[in-house]
Coordinates of N, CA and C in Angstrom, one line a residue:
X1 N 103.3 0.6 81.1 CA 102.0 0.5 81.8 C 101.8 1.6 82.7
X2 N 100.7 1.8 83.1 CA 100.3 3.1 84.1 C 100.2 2.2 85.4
X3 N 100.6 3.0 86.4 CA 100.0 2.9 87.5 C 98.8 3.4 88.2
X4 N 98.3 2.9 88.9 CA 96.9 3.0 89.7 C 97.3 4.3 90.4
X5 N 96.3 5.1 90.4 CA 96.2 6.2 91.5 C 96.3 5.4 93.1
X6 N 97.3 6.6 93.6 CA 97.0 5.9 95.2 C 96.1 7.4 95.8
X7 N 95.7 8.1 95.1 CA 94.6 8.9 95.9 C 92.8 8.2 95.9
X8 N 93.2 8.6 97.1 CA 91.3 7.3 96.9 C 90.1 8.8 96.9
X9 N 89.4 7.9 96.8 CA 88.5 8.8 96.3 C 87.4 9.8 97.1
X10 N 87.4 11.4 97.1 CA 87.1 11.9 97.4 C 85.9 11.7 98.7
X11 N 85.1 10.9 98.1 CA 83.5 10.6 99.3 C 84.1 9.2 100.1
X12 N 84.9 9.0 100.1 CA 85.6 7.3 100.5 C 86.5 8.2 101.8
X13 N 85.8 7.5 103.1 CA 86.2 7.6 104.1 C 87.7 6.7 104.2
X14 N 89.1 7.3 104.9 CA 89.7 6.2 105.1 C 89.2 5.2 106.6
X15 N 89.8 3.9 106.4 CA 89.1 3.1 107.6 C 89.7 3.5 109.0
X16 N 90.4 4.1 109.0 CA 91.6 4.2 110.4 C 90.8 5.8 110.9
X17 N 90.0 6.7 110.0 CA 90.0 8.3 110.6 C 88.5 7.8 110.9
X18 N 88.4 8.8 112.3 CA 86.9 9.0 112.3 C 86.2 9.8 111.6
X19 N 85.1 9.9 111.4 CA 84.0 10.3 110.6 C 83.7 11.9 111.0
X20 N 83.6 13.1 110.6 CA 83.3 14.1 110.9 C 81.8 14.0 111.9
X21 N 81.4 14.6 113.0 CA 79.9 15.1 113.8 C 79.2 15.6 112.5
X22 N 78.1 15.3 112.5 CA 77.0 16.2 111.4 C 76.7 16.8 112.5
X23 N 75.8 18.0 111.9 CA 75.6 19.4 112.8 C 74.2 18.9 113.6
X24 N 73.8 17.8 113.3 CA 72.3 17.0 114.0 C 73.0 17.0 115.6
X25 N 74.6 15.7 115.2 CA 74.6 15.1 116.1 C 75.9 16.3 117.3
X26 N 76.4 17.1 116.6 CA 76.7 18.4 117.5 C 75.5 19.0 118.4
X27 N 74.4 19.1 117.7 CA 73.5 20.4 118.5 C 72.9 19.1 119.5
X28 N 72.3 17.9 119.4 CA 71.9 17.1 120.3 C 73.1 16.5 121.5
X29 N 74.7 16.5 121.1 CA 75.5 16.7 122.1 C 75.2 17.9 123.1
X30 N 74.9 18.9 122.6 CA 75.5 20.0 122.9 C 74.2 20.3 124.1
X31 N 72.9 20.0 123.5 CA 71.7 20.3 124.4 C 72.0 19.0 125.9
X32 N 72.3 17.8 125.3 CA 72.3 16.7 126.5 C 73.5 17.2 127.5
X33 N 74.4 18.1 126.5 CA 75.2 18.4 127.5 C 75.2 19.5 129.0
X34 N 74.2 20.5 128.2 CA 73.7 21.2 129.0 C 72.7 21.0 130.2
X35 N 71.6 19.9 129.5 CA 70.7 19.2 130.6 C 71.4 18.7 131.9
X36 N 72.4 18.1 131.6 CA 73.5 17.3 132.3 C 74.1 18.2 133.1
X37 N 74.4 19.1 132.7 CA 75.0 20.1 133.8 C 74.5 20.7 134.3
X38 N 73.0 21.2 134.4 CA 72.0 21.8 134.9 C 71.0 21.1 136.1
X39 N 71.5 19.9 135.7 CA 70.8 18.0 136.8 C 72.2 18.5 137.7
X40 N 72.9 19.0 137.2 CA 74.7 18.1 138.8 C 74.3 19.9 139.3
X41 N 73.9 21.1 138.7 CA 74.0 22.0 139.5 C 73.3 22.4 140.2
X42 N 71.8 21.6 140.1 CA 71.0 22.0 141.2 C 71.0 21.2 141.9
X43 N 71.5 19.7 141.9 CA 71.8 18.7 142.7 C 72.8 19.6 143.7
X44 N 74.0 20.2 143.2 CA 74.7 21.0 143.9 C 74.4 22.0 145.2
X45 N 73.5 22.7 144.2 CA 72.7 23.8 145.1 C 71.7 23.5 146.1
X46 N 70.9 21.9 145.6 CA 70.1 21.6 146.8 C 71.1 21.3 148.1
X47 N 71.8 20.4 147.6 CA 73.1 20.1 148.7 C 73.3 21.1 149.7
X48 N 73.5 22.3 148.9 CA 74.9 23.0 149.9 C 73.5 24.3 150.2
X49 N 72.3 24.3 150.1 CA 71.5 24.7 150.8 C 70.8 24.1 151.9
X50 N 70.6 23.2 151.8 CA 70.5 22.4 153.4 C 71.7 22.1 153.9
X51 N 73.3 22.5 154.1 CA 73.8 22.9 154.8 C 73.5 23.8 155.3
X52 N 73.3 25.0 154.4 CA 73.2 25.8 155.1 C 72.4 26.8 155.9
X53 N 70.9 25.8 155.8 CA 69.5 25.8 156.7 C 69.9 25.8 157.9
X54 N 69.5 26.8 159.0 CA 69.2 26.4 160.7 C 68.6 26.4 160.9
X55 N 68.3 25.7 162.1 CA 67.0 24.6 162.8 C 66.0 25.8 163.0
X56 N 64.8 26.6 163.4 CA 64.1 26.9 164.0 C 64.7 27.6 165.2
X57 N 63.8 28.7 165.1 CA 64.8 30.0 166.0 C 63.2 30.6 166.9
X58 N 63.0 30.4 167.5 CA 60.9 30.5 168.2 C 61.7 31.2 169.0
X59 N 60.9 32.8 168.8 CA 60.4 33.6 169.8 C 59.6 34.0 170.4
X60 N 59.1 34.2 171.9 CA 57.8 34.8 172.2 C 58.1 35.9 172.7
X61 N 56.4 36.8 172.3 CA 56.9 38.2 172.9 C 55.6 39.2 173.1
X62 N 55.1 39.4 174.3 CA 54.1 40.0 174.4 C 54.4 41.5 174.2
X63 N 53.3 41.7 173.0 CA 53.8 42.7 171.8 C 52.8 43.8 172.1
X64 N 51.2 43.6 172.8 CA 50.4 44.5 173.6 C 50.4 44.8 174.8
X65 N 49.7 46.0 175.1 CA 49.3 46.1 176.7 C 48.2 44.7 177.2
X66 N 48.3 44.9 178.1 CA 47.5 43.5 178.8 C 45.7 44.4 179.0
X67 N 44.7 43.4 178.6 CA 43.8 44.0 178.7 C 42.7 43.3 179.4
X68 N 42.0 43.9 180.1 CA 40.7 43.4 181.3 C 39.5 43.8 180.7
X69 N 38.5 42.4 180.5 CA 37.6 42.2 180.2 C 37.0 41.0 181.0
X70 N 35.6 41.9 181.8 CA 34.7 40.8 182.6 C 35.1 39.8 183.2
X71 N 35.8 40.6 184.2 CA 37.1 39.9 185.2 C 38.2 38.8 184.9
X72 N 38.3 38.9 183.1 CA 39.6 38.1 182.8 C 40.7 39.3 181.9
X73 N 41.9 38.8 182.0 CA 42.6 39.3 181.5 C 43.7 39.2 180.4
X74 N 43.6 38.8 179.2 CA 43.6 39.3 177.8 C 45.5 39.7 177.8
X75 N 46.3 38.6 177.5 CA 48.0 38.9 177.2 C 48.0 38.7 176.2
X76 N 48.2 39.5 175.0 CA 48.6 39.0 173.3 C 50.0 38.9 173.1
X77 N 50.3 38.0 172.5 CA 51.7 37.7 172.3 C 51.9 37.3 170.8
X78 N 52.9 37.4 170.4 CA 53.3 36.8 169.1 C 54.5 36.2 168.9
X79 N 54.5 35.3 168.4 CA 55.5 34.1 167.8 C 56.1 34.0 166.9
X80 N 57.8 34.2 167.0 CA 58.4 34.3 165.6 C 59.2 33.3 165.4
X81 N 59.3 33.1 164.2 CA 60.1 31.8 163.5 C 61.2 32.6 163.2
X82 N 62.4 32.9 163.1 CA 63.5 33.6 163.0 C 64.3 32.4 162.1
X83 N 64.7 31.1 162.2 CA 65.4 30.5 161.7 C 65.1 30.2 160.4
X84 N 65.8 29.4 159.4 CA 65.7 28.7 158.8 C 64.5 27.6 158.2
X85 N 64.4 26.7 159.5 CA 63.6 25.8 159.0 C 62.0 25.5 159.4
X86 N 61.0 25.2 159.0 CA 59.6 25.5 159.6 C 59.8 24.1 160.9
X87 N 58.6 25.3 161.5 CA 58.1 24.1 162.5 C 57.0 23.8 163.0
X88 N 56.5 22.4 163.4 CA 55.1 22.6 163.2 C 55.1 22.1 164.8
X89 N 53.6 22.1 165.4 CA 53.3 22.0 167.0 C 54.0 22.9 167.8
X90 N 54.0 23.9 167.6 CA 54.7 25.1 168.7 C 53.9 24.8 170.1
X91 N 54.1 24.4 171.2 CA 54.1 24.6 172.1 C 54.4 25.9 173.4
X92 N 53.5 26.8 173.2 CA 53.8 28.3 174.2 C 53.6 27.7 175.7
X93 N 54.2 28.2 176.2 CA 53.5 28.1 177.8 C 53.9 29.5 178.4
X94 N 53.1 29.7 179.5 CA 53.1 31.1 180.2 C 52.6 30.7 181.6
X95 N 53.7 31.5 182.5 CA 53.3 30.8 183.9 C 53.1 32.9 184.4
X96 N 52.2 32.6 185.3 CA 51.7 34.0 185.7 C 52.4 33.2 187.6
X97 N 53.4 34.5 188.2 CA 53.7 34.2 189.9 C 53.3 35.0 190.3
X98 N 52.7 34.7 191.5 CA 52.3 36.2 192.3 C 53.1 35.9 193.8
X99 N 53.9 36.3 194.5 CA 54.4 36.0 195.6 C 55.1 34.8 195.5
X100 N 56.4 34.7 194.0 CA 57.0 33.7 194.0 C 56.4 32.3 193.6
X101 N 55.3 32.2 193.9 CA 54.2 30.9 193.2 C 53.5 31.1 192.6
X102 N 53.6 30.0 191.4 CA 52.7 29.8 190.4 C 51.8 30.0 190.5
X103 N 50.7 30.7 190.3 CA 49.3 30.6 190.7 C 48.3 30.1 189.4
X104 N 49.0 30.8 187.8 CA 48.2 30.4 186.8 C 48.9 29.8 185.6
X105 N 48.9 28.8 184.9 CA 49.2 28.8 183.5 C 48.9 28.2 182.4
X106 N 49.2 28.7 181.5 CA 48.4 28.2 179.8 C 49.9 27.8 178.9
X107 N 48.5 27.2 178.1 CA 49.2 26.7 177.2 C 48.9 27.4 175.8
X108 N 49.5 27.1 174.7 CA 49.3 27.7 172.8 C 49.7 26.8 172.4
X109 N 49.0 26.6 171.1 CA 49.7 25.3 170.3 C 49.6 26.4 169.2
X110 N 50.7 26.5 167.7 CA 50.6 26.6 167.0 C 51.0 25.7 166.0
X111 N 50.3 25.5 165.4 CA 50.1 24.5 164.1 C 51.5 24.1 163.3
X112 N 51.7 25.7 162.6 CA 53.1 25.3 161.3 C 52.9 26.6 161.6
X113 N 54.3 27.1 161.6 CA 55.4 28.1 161.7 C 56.4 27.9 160.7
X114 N 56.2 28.8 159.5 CA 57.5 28.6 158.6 C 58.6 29.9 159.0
X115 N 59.7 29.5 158.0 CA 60.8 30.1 158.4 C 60.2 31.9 158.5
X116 N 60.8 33.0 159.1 CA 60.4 34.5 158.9 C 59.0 34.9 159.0
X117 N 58.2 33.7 159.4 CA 56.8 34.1 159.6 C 56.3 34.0 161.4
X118 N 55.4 34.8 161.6 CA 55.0 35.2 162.8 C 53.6 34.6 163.1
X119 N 53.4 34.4 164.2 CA 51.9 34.0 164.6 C 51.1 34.8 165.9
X120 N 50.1 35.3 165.9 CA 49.8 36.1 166.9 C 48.6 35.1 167.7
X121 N 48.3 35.2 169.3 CA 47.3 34.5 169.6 C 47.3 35.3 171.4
X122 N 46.5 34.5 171.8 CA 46.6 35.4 173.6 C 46.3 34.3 174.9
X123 N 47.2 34.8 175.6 CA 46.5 33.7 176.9 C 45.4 34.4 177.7
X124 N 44.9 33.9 178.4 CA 43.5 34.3 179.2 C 43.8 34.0 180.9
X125 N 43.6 35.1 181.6 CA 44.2 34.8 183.4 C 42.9 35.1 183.7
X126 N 42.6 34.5 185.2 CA 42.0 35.0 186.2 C 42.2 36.0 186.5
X127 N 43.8 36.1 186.9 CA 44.3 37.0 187.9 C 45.0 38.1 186.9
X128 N 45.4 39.0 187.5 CA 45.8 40.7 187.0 C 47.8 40.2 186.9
X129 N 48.3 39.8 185.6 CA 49.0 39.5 185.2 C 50.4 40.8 185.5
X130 N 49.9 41.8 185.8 CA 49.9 43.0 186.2 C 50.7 43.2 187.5
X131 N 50.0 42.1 188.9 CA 50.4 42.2 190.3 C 51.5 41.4 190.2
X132 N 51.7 40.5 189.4 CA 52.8 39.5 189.6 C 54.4 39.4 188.5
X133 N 54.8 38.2 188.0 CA 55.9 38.0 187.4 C 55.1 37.0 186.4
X134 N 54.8 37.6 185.0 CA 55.0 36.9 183.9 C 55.8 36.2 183.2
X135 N 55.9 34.5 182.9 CA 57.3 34.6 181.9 C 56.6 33.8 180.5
X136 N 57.1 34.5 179.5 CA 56.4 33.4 178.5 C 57.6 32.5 177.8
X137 N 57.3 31.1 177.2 CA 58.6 30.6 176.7 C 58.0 29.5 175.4
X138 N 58.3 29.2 174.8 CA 58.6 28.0 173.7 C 58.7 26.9 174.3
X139 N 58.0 26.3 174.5 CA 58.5 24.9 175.3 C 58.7 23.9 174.2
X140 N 58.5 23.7 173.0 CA 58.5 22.4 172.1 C 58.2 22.8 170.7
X141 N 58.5 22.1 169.6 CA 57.9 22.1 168.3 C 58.7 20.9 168.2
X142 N 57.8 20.3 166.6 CA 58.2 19.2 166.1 C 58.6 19.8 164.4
X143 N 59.7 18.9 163.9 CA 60.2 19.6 162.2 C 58.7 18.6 162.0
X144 N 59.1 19.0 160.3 CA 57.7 18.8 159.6 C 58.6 17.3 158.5

């Protein structure tokens, strides 16, 4: 009598091996895989970029000569964002002393201030900003 072949047959998977990837289900691995890693790395990068944001950096700085027009006097200043992060409601204030006391002061609001951008605007005196002690300062902003 013959015996049975024990080789099985060529297209007959055995039940114990896994099944080879078709090249479909490789390239649609291979793209989800990339998606996937492109989601965790800008997740990554947003992260460790707002570490590394600082708050708002406001400077003032009267950047002209002071100028007289029809007995007022004309201080231009400009406002820099130096930091990191924008800011919106800048609050300027400028106190003009003449003999140690206050005699005049203003205010500036600026709107939004983003990071490396500048704002220019001017306060307006009675008095000759010139006879006395100017100081200009940042008094406030709110983040956005």
């Amino acid at each position: 009598m013959s015996q049975p072949s024990q080789a099985s047959a060529p297209n007959k998977p055995q039940p114990n091996q896994p099944q080879p990837r078709s090249r479909a289900e490789l390239i649609t691995f291979g793209i989800a895989s990339l998606l996937l890693a492109t989601v965790v790395g800008l997740v990554g990068y947003t992260w460790l970029d707002e570490q590394q944001q600082q708050p708002p950096l406001l400077s003032v700085l009267n950047t002209e000569p002071i100028r007289a027009a029809k007995g007022q006097f004309y201080v231009p200043i400009t406002v820099t964002n130096s930091g990191g992060d924008t800011a919106e409601s800048v609050h300027v204030l400028a106190e003009l002393r003449i003999g140690g006391t206050i005699v005049e002061t203003g205010t500036l609001e600026i709107d939004f201030l983003s990071s490396k951008e500048e704002a220019e605007g001017a306060f307006i005196f009675s008095r000759d900003p010139r006879q006395g002690q100017l100081s200009l300062r940042v008094a406030s902003y709110k983040l956005p």
